[in-house]
Coordinates of C-alpha atoms in Angstrom, one line a residue:
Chain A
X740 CA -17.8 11.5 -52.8
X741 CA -14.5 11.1 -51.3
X742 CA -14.5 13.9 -50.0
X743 CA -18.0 13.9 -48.2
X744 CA -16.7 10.6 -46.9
X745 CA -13.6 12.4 -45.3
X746 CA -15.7 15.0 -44.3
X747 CA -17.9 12.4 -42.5
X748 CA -15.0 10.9 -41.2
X749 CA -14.3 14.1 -39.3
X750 CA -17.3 14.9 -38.4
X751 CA -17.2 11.2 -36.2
X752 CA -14.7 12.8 -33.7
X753 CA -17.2 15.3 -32.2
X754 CA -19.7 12.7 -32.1
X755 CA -20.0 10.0 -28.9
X756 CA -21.9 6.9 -29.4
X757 CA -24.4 5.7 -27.4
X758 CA -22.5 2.3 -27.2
X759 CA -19.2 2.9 -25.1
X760 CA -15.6 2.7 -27.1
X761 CA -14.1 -0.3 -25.1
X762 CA -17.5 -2.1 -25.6
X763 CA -16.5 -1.9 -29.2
X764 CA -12.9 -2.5 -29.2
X765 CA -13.3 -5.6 -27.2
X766 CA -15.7 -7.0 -29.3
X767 CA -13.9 -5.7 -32.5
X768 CA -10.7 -7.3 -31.0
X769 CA -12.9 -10.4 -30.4
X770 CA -13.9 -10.9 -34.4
X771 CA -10.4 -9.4 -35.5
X772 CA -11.0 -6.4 -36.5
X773 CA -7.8 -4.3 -36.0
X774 CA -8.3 -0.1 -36.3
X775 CA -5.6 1.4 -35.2
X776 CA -7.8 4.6 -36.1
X777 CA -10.2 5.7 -33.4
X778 CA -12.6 7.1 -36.3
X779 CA -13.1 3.5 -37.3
X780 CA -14.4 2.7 -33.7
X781 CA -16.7 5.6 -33.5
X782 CA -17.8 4.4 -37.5
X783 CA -18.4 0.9 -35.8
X784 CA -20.7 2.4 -32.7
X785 CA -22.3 4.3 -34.4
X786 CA -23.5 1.9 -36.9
X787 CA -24.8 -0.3 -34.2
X788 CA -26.2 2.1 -32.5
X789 CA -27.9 3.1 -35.8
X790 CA -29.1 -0.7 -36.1
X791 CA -30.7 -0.8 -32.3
X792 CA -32.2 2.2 -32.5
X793 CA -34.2 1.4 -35.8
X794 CA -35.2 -2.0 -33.9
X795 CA -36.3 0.4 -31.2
X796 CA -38.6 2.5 -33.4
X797 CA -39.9 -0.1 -34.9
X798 CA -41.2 -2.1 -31.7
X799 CA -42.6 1.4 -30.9
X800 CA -45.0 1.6 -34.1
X801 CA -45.5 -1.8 -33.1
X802 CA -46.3 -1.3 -29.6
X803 CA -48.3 2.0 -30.8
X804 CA -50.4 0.2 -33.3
X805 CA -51.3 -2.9 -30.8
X806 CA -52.0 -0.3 -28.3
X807 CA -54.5 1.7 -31.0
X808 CA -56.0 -1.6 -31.9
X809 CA -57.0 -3.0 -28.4
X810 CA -58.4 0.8 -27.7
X811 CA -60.4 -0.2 -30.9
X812 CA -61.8 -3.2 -29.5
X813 CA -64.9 -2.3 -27.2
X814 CA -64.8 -4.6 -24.4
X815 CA -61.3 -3.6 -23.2
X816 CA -60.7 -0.5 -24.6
X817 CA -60.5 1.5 -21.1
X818 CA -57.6 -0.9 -19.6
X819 CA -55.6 -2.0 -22.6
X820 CA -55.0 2.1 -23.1
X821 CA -54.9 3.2 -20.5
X822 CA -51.0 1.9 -19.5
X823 CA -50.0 4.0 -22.5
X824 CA -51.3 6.7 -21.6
X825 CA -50.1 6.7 -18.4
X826 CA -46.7 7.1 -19.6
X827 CA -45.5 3.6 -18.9
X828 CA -44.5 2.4 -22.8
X829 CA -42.8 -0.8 -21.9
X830 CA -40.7 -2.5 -25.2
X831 CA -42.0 -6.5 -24.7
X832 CA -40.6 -9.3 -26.1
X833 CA -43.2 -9.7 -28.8
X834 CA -42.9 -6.3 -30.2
X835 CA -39.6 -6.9 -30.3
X836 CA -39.4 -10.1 -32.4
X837 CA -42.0 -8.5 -34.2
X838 CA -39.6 -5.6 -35.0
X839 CA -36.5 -8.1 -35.3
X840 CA -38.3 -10.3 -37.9
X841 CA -38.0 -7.6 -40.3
X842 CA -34.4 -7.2 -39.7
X843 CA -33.9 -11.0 -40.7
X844 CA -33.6 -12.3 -37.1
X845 CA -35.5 -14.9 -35.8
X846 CA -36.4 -14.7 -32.0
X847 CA -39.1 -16.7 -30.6
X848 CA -40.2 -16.7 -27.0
X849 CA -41.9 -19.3 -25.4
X850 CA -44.9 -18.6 -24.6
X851 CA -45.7 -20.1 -21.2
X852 CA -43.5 -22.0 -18.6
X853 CA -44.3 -25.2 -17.2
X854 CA -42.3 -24.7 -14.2
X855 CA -44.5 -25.8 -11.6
X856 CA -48.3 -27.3 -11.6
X857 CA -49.2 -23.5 -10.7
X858 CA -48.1 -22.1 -13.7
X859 CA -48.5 -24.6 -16.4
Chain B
X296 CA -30.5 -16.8 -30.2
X297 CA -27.4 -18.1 -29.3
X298 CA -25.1 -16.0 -26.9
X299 CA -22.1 -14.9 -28.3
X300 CA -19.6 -16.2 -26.3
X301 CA -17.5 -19.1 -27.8
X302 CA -16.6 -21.7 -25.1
X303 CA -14.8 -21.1 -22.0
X304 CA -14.7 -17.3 -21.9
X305 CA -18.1 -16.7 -20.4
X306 CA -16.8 -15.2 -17.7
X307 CA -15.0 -12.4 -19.5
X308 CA -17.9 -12.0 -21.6
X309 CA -19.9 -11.2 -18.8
X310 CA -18.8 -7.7 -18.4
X311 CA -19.2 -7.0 -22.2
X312 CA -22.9 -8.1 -21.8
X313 CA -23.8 -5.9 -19.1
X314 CA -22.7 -3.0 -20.3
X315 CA -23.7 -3.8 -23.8
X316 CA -27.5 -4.2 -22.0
X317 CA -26.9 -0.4 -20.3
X318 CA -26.1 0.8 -23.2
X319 CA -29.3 -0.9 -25.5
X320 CA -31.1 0.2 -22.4
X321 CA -30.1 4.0 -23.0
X322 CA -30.9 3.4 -26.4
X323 CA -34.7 2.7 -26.1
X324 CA -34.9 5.2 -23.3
X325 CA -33.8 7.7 -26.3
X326 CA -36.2 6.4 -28.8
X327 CA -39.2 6.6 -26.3
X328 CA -39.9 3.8 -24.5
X329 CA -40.5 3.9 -20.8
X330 CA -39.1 0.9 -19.9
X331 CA -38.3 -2.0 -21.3
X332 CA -39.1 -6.3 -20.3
X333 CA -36.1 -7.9 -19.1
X334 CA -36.1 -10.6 -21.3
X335 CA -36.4 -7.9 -24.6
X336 CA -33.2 -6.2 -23.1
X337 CA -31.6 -9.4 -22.9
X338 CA -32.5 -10.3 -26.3
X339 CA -31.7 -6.6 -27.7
X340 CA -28.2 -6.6 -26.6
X341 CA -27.6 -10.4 -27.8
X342 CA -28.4 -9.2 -31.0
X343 CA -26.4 -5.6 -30.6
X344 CA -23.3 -7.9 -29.6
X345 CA -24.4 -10.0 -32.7
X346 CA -23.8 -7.2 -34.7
X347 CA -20.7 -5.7 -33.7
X348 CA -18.9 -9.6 -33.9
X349 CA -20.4 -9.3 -37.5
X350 CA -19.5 -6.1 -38.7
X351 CA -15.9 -6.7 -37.2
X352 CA -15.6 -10.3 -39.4
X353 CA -16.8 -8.9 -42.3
X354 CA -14.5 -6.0 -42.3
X355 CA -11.6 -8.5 -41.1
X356 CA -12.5 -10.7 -43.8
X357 CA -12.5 -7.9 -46.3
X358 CA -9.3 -6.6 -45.3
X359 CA -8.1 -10.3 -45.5
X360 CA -8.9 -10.6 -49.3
X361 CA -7.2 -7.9 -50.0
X362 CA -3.9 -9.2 -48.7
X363 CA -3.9 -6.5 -45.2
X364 CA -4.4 -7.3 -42.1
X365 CA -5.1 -4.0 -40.8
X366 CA -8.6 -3.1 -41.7
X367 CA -9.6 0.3 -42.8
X368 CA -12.6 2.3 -43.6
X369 CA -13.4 0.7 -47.1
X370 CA -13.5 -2.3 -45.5
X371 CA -15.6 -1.2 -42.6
X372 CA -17.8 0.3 -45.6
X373 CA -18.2 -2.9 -47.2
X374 CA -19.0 -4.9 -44.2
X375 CA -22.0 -2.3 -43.2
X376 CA -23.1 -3.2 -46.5
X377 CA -23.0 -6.9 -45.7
X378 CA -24.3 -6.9 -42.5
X379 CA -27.2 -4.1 -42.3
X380 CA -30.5 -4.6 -44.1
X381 CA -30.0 -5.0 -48.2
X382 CA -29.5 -1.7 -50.1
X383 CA -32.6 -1.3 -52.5
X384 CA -30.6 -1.0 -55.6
X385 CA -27.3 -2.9 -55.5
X386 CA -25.1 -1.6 -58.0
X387 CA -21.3 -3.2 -57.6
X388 CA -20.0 -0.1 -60.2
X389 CA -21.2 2.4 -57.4
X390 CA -18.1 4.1 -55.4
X391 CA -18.1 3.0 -52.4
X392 CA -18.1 6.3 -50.8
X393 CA -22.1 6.4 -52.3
X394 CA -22.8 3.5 -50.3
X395 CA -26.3 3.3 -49.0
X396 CA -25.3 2.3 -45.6
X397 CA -22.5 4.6 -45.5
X398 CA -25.0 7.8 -46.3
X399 CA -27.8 6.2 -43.9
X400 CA -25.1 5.9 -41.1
X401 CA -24.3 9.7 -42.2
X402 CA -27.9 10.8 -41.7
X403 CA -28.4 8.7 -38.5
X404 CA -25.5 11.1 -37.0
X405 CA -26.6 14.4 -38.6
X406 CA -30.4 14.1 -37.1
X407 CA -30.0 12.0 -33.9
X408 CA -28.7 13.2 -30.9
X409 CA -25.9 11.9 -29.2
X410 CA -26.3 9.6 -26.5
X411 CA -23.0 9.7 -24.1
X412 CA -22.8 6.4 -22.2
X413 CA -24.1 6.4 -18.7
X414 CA -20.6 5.1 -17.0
X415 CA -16.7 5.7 -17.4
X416 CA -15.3 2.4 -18.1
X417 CA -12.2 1.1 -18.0
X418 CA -10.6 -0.8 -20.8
X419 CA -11.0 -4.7 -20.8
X420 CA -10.3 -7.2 -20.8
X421 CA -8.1 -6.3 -17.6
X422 CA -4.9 -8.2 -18.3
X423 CA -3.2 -9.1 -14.6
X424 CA 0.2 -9.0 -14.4
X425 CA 1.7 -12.3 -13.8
X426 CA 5.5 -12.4 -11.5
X427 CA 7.8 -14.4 -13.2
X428 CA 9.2 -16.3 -10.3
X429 CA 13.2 -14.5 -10.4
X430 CA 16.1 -16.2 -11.6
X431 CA 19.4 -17.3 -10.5
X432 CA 21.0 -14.0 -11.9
X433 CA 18.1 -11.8 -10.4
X434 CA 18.4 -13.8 -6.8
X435 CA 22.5 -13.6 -6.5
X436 CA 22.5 -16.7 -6.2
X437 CA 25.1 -19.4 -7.7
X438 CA 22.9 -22.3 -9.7
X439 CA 23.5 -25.8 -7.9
X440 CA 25.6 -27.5 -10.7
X441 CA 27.3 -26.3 -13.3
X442 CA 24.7 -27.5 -16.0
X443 CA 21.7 -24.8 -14.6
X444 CA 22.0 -22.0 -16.3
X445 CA 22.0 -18.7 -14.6
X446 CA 18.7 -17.2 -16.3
X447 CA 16.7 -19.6 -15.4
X448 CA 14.4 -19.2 -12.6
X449 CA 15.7 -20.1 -9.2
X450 CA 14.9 -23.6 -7.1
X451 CA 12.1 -23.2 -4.5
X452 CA 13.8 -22.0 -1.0
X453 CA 13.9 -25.2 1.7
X454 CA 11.2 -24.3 4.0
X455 CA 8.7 -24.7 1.1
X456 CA 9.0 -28.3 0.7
X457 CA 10.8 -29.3 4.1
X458 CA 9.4 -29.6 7.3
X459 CA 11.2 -27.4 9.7
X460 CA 11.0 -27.1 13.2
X461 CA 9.6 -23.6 14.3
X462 CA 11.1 -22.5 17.7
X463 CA 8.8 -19.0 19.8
X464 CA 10.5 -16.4 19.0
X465 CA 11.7 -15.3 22.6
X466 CA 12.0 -11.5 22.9
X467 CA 12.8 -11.7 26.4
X468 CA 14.5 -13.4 28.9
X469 CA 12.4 -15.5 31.5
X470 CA 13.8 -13.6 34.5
X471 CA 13.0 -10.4 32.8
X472 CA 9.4 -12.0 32.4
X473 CA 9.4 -12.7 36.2
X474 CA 10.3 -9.2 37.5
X475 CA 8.1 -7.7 34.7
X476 CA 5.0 -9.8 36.2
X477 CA 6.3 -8.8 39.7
X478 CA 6.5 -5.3 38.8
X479 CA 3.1 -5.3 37.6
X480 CA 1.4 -6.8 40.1
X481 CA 3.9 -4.6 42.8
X482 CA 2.0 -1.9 41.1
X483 CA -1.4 -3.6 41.1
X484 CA -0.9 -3.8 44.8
X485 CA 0.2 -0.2 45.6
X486 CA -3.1 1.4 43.8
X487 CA -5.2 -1.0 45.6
X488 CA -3.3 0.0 49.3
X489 CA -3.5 3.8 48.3
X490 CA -7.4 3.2 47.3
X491 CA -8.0 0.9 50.6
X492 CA -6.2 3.9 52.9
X493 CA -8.2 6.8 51.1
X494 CA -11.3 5.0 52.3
X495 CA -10.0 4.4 55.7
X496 CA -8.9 7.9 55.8
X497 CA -12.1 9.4 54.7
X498 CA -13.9 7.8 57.4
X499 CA -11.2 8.4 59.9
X500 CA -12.1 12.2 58.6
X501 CA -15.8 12.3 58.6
X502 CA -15.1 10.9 62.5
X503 CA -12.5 12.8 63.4
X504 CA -14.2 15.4 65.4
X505 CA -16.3 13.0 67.0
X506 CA -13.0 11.2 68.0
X507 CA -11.0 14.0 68.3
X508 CA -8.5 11.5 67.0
X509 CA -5.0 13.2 65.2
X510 CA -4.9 10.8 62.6
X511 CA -1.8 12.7 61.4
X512 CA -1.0 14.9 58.7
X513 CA -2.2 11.9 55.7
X514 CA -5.9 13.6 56.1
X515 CA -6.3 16.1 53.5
X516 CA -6.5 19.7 54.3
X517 CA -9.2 21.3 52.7
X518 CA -11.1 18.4 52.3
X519 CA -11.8 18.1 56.1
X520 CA -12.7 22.1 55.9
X521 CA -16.1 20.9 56.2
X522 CA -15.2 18.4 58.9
X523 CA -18.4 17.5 60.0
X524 CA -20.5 15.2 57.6
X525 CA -23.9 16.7 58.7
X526 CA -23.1 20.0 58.1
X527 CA -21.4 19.0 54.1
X528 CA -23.8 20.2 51.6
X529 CA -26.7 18.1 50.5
X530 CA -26.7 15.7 47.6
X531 CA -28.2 16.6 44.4
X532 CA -31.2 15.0 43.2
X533 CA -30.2 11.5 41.4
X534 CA -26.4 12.2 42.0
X535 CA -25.2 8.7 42.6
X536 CA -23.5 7.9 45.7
X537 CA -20.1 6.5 44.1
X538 CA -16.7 7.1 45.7
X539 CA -15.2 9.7 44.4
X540 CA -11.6 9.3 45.2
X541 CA -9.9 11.9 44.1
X542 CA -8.4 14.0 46.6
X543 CA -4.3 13.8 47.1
X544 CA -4.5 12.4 50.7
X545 CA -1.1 11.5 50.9
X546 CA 2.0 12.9 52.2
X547 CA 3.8 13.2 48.6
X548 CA 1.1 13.4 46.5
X549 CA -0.4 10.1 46.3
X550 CA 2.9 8.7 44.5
X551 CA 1.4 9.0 40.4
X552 CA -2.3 9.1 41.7
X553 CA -4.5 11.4 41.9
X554 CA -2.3 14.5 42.9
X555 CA -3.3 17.7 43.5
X556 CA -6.9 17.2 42.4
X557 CA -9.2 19.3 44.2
X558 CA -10.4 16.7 47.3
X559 CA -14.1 16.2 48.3
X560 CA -15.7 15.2 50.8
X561 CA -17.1 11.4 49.5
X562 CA -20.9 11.3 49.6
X563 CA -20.5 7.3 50.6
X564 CA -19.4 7.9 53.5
X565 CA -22.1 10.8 53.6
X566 CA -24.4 7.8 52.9
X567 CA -23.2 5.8 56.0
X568 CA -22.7 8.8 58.2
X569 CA -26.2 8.6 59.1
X570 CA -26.4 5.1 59.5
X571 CA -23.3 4.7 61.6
X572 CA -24.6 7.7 63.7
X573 CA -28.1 5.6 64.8
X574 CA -26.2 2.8 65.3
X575 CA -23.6 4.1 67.1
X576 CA -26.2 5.7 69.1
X577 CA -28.6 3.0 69.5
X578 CA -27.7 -0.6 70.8
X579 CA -24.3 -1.5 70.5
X580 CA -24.7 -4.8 69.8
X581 CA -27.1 -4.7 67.1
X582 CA -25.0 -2.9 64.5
X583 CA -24.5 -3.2 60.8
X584 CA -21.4 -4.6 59.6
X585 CA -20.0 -4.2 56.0
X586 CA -17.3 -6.6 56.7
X587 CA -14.2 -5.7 54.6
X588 CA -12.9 -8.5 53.3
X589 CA -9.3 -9.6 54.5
X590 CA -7.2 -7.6 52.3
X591 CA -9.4 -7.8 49.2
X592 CA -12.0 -6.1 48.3
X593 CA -11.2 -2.5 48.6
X594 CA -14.6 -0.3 48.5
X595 CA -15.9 -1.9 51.7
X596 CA -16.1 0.6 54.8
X597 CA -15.9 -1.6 58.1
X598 CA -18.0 -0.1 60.3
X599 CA -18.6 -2.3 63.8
X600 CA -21.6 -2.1 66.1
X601 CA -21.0 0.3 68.6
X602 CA -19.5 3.5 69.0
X603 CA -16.2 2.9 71.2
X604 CA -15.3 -0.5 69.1
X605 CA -15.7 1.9 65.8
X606 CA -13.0 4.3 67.5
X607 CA -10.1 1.6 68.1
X608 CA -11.0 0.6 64.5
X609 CA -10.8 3.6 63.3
X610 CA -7.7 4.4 65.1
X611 CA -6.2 1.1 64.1
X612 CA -7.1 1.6 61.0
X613 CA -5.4 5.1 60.5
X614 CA -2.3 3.7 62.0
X615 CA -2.3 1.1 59.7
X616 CA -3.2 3.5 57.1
X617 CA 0.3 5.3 58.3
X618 CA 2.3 2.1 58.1
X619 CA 1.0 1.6 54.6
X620 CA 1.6 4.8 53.3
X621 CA 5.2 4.5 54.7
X622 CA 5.3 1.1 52.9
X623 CA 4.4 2.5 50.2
X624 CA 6.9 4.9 49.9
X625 CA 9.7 2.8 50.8
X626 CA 8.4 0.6 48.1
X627 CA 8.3 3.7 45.4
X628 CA 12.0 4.8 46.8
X629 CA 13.2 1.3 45.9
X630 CA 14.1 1.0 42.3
X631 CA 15.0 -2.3 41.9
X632 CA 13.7 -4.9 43.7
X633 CA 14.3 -8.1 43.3
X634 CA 12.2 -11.6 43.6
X635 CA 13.0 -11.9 47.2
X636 CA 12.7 -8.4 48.0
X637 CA 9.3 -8.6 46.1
X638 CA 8.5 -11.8 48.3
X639 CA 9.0 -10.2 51.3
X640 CA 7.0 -7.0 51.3
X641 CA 4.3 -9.1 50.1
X642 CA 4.6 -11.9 53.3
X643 CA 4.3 -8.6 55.3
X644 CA 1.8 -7.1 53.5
X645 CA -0.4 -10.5 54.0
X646 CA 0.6 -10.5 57.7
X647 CA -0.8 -6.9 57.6
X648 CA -4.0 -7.8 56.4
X649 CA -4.4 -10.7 58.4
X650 CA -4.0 -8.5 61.3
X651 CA -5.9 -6.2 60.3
X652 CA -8.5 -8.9 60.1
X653 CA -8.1 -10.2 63.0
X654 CA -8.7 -6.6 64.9
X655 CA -11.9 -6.6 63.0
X656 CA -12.8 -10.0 64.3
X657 CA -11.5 -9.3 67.8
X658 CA -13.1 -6.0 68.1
X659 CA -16.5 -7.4 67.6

């Protein structure tokens, strides 16, 4: 076990996160976190790139699944799909707080602005 | 959610967040999506930032409890634990090194494919470099009073908090201003003489063999090889009838101007020829006049109504043209010259003009 974990450990210095090292070292400076081993940063990034990209999937099934139901519904089946199909998947808030929820994070969105008479 | 920034340091903060938000960005653009709602990327990288603050407390905390304060990667294993969704069978006799985390992490690497970020980056936050303000030792200077110290940073110069008189800074004498302005307008003066007889001269050539006037040897050679303006090729089609002065009509070369250029015959005067041919040839009286202005404006011609008042101008104004040039030379020979001197070829240079004027205005 120790040794799969070294053997992890060098395996982290060919790989480049996603999420750059300075990002990471600033905000490790900023909650204390002092690694005077560059493995440990690349361990860090990874991990949260790890986390985002599981959020990410999951507003995709979530996306995918609202998509497939509103091409169930009759009336707009054409239009609702069609935006999917046409290669424009865009990640919205909801599907994202769907996706968060199950991660333990709580993010509501409003859901209109009162602004101005036009828009509320 | 809240934004991750703990009072005043919003500003430095900002930086982190947009480049966390590229990178969340790059993220979903891996996992599939097309784009992504602004307000979802904000959100995703306020959680991403979340995270990292997280992970790097818990591990700080760990490393805390066990008396370090460098963390290391059990620590960092511990705090995945405590931060990432909850293992399905916690088990605190299980190494650590079988952590679920630990081995989801390892598969994430194994099967994903990297992701470099889009942009270098430099490392922040960018610290500036304050000066220390130097001390008495640094500055050479003794401390006023024996009780300063010598290391300590030096008093603020005078001018800093005393109002002192500021005097112009006087590069040069006011008599060398004076005969600098003279000299300059001296030379100011000459171009304008050499520009006024070149015109004067041109006409006294297109004339000459109408006249049959030796105007002397100031008319340029070659350029009168055409002599008569009627005969001097056409103009081209939209050639504009400008001066062209540029012909070394002078003795010595024009003194710095044009020297040695190869002369022409000016197509102004080609202009007027005609002109001063009908109306030397019609009434006398009737003529045009382009009245040169006493002394100042250079480009006119002044041509007078009739024939035998154009000659005597045109003689007068070639022996004028003579004196000039001679002027003008003595004026180049001279080196220094002083106010006076300066004063005095201008009175008779203003007596010349006014002369001059006065033929025009007596001749017609």
């Amino acid at each position: 076990d120790d040794a799969m974990l070294v053997d992890f450990l060098a395996t982290l210095d060919d790989y480049i996160p996603a999420i750059p090292e300075e990002l990471v070292e600033y905000y490790l400076a900023a909650g204390g976190f002092q690694a005077h081993d560059s493995r440990l940063t690349r361990l860090v990034a990874v991990a949260t790139q790890k986390f985002v990209s599981e959020v990410a999937s999951d507003a995709l099934q979530h996306s995918k699944v609202r998509s497939k139901s509103a091409a169930a519904a009759p009336s707009s089946g054409g239009s609702a799909k069609d935006p999917k199909h046409g290669g424009r998947i865009v990640l919205t808030s909801d599907d994202l707080a769907a996706a968060l929820r199950e991660f333990g994070v709580n993010v509501k969105r409003q859901e209109y602005y009162a602004d101005s008479a036009v828009a509320g | 959610m809240g934004g991750g920034s703990s009072g005043g340091s919003s500003s430095r903060d900002e930086f982190g967040r947009i480049v966390a938000k590229m990178a969340v960005a790059q993220i979903c653009e891996s996992v599939g999506f097309h784009s992504i709602q602004a307000s979802a990327m904000e959100t995703l990288a306020d959680v991403a930032i979340r995270y990292l603050r997280d992970l790097a407390r818990a591990a700080h905390f760990y490393s805390n409890l066990a008396a370090r304060i460098e963390s290391n990667a059990f620590d960092l294993i511990m705090a995945m634990e405590d931060v990432g969704p909850a293992p399905p069978a916690a088990d605190p006799s299980r190494p650590i090194a079988r952590s679920s985390a630990l081995r989801e992490v390892m598969r994430f690497v194994e099967y994903s494919e990297e992701i470099p970020f889009a942009r270098p980056l430099p490392r922040f936050p960018v610290a500036k470099k304050r000066l220390a303000a130097p001390s008495f030792a640094q500055l050479g200077e003794a401390p006023p009073g024996s009780h300063i110290p010598s290391w300590l940073p030096a008093l603020p110069d005078p001018h800093t908090y005393r109002h002192t008189p500021v005097w112009p800074d006087r590069k040069r004498e006011p008599a060398a201003n004076r005969l600098e302005q003279a000299r300059q307008r001296r030379k100011a003066e000459s171009s304008l003489v050499a520009l006024h007889s070149r015109l004067s001269s041109t006409a006294s050539m297109v004339f000459k063999d109408r006249e049959k006037e030796n105007s002397g040897s100031e008319e340029n050679g070659s350029g009168s090889g055409s002599g008569n303006a009627f005969l001097a090729p056409p103009l081209a089609a939209g050639a504009k009838e400008l001066m062209v002065v540029q012909f070394g009509g002078f003795k010595d070369g024009g003194g710095g101007e044009n020297a040695g250029v190869v002369p022409q015959v000016p197509s102004i005067v080609e202009a007027f020829a005609s002109v001063v041919e009908s109306a030397s040839n019609g009434n006398g009286d009737g003529g045009l006049e382009i009245q040169d202005g006493g002394g100042g404006n250079e480009n006119g011609l002044a041509l007078a109504g009739s024939k035998g008042v154009f000659a005597k101008r045109i003689l007068a104004a070639s022996k004028q043209q003579q004196q000039q040039q001679q002027q003008l030379l003595k004026r180049q020979r001279s080196s220094v010259a002083n106010a006076e001197d300066d004063k005095d070829e201008r009175k008779k240079r203003a007596e010349q003009i006014i002369t001059q004027g006065m033929d025009t205005m007596a001749a017609s």
